[in-house]
PDB file of C-alpha atoms in Angstrom:
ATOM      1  CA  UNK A 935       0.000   0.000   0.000  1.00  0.00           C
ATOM      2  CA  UNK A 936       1.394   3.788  -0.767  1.00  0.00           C
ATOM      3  CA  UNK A 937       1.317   6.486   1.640  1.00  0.00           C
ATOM      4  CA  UNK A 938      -0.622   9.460   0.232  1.00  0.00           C
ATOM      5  CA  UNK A 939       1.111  13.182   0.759  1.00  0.00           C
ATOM      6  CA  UNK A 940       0.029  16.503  -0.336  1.00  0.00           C
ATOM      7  CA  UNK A 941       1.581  19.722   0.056  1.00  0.00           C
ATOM      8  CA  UNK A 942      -0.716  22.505   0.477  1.00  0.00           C
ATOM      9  CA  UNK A 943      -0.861  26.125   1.094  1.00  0.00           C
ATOM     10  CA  UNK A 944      -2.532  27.515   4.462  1.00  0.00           C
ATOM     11  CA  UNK A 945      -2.876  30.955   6.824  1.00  0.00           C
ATOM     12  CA  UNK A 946      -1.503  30.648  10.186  1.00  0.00           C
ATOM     13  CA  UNK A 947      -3.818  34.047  11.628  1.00  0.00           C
ATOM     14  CA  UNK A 948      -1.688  35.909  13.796  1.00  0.00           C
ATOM     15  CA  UNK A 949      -4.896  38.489  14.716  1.00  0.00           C
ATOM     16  CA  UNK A 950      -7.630  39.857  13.028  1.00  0.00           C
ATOM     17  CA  UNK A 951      -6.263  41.699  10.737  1.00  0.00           C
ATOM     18  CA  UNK A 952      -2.407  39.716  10.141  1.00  0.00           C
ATOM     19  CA  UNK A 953      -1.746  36.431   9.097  1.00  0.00           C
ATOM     20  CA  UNK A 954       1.126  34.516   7.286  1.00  0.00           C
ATOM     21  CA  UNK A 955       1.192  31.858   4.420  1.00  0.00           C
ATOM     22  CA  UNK A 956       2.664  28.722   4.665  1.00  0.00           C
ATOM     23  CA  UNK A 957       3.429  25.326   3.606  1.00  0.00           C
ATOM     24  CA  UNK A 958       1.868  22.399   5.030  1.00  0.00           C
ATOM     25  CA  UNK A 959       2.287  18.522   4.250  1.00  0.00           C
ATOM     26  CA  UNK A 960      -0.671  16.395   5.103  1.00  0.00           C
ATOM     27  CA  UNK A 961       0.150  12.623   5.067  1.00  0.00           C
ATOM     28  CA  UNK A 962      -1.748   9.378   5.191  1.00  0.00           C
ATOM     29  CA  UNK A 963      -0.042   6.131   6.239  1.00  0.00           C
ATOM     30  CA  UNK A 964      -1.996   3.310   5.619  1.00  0.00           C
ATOM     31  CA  UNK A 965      -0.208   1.237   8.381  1.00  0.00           C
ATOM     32  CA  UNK A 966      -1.459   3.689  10.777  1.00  0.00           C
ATOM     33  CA  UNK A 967      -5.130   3.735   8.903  1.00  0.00           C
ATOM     34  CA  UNK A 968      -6.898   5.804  11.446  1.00  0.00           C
ATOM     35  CA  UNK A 969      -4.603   8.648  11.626  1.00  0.00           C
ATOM     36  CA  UNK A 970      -3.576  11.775   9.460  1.00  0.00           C
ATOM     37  CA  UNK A 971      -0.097  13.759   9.848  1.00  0.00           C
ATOM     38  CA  UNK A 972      -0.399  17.717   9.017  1.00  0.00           C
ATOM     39  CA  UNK A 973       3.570  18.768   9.233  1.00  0.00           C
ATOM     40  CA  UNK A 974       4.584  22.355   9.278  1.00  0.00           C
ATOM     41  CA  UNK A 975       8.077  24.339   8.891  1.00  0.00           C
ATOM     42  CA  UNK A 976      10.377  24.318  12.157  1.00  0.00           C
ATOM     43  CA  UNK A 977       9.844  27.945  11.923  1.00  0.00           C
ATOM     44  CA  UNK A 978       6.339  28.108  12.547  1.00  0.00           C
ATOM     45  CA  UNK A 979       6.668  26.444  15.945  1.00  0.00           C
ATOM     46  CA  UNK A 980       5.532  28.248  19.308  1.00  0.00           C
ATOM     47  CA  UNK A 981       8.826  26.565  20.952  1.00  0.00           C
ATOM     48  CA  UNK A 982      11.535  28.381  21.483  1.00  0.00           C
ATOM     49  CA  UNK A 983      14.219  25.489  21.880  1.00  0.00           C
ATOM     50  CA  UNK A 984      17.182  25.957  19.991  1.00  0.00           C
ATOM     51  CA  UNK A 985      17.003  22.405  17.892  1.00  0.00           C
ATOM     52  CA  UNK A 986      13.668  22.837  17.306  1.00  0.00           C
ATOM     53  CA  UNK A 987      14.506  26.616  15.352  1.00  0.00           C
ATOM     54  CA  UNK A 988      15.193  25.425  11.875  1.00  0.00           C
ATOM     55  CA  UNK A 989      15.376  21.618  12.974  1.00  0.00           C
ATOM     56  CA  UNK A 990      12.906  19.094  11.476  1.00  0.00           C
ATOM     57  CA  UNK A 991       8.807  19.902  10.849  1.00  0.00           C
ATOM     58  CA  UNK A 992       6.597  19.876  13.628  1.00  0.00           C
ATOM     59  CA  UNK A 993       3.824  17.293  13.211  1.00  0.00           C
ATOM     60  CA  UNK A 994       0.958  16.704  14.308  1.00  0.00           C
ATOM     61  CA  UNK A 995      -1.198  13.348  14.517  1.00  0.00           C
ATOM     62  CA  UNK A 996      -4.754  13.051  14.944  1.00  0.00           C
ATOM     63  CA  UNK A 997      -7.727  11.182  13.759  1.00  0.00           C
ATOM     64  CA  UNK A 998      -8.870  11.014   9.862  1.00  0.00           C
ATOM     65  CA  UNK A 999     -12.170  11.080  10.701  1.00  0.00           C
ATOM     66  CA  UNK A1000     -11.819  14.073  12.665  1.00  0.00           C
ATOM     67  CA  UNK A1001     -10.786  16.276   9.411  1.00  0.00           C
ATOM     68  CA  UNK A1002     -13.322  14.609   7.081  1.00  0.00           C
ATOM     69  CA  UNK A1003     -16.054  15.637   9.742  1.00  0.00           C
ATOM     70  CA  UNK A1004     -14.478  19.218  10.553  1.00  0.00           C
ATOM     71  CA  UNK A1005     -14.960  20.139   6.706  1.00  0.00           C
ATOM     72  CA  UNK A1006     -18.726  19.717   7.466  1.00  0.00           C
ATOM     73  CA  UNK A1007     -19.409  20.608  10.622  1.00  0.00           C
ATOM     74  CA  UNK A1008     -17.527  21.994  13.549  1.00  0.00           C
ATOM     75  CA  UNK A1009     -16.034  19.373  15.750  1.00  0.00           C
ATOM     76  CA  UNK A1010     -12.836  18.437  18.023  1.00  0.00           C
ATOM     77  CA  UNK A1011     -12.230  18.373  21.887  1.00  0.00           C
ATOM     78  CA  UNK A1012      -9.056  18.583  23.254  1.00  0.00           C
ATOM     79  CA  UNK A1013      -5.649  19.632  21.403  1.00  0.00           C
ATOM     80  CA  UNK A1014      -7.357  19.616  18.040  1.00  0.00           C
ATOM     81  CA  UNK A1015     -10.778  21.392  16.279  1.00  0.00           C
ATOM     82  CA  UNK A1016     -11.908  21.973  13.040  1.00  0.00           C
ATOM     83  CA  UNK A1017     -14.606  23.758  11.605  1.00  0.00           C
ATOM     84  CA  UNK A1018     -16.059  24.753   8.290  1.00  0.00           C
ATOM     85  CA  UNK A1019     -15.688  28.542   7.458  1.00  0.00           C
ATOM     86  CA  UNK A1020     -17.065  31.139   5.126  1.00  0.00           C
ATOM     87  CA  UNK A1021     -15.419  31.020   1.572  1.00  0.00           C
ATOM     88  CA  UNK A1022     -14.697  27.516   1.165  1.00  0.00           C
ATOM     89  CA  UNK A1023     -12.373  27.580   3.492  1.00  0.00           C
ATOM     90  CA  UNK A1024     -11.560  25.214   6.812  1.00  0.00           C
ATOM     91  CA  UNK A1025     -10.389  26.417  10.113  1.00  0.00           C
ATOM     92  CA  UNK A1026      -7.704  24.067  12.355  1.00  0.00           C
ATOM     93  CA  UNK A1027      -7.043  24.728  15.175  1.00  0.00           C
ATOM     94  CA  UNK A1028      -3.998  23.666  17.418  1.00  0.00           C
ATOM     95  CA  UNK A1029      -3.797  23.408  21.336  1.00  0.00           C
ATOM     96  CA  UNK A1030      -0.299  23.045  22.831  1.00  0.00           C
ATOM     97  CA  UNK A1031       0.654  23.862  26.006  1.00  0.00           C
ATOM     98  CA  UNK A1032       3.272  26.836  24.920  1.00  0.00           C
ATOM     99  CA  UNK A1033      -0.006  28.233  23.124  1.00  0.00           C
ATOM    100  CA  UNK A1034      -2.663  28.056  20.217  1.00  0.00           C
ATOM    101  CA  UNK A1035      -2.181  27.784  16.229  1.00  0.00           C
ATOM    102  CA  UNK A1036      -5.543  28.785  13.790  1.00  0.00           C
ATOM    103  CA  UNK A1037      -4.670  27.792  10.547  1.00  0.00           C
ATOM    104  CA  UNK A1038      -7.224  28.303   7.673  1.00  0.00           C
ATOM    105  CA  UNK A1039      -7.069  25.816   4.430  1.00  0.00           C
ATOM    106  CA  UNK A1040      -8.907  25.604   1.611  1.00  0.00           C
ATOM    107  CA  UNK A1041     -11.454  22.936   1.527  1.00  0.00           C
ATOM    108  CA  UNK A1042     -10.946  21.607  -1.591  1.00  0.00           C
ATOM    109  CA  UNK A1043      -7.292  20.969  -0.710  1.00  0.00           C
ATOM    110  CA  UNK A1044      -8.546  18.809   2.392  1.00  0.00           C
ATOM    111  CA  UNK A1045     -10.878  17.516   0.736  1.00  0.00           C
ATOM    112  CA  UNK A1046      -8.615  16.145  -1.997  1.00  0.00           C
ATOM    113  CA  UNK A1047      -6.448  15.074   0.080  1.00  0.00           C
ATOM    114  CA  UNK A1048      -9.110  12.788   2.304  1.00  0.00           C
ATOM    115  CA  UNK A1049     -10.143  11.613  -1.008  1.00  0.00           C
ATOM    116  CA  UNK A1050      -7.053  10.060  -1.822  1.00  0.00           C
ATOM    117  CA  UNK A1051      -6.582   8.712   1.285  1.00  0.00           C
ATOM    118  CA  UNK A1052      -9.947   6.459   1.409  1.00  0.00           C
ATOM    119  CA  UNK A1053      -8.718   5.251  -1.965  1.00  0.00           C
ATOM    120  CA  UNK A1054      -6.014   3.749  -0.028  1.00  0.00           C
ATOM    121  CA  UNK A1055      -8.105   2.567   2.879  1.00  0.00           C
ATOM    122  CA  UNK A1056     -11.940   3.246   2.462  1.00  0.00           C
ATOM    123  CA  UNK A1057     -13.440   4.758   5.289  1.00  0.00           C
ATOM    124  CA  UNK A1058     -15.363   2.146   7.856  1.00  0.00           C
ATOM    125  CA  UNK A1059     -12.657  -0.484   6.607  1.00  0.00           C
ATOM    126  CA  UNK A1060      -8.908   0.829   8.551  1.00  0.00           C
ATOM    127  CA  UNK A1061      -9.819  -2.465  11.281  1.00  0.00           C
ATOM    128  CA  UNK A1062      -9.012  -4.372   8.586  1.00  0.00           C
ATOM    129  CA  UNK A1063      -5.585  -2.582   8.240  1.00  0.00           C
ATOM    130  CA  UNK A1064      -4.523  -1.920  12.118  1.00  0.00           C
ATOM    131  CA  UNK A1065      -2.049  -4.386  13.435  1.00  0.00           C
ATOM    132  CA  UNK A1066      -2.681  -4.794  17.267  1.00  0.00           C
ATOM    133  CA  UNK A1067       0.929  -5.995  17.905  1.00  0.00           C
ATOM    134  CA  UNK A1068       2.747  -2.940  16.358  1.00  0.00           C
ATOM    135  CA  UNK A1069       0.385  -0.407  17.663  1.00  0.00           C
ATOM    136  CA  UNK A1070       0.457  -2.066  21.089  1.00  0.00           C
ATOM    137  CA  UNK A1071       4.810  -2.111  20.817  1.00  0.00           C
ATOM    138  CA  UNK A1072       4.439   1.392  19.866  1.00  0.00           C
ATOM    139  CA  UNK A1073       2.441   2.195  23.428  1.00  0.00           C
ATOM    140  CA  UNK A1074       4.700   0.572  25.368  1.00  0.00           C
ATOM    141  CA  UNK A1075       7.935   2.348  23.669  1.00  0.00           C
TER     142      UNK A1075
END
């Protein structure tokens, strides 16, 4: 099976009135069937630790089924939300403890990419791609 990656462009809004453009890689990895990666520049990160500074992306993990709802309808509790917004356009945000990231995408973008991703591993069928060992080694480090 392939992994599926798209780069895409988003806004990281800084206030009201600012906001920057950047660069994000979304990823699918059909080994891990219920997750998607959204990776950023090093630059864009709210730590302020040397290695991290122009080091490697920051990336963040959380459920597929959590972005192909969020395009819809708002949802999310916890570190990660997403919510539909005016102008074909989806809002995600980002809870860490050193603060908060809103990034807006274009839909179409995320919805491309979740397209290609359940040609890889349809929706309602990643069970039949999770391997309870591995995932279970991974836990326990």
């Amino acid at each position: 099976m392939r992994t599926v990656e798209e780069t895409v462009q988003a806004r990281l809004i800084l206030s009201s009135h600012r906001s920057v453009r950047l660069r994000a890689v979304l990823s699918y990895l059909p080994e891990d069937p219920l997750a998607v990666r959204m990776a950023f520049p090093a630059e864009f990160s709210l730590d302020e630790a040397p290695e991290v500074q122009g080091g490697e992306d920051i990336v963040w993990v959380f459920a597929r089924r959590l972005l192909s709802t969020g395009v819809e309808v708002p949802t999310g509790l916890g570190d990660v939300h997403v919510r539909p917004a005016p102008g074909r356009c989806t809002m995600v945000e980002l809870r860490a403890p050193e603060g908060t990231a809103l990034l807006r995408f274009d839909t179409g973008d995320l919805r491309r990419f979740l397209w290609r991703s359940r040609l890889v591993v349809p929706e309602g069928e990643e069970h039949l791609h999770l391997d309870a060992d591995r995932a279970l080694a991974q836990l326990l480090g």
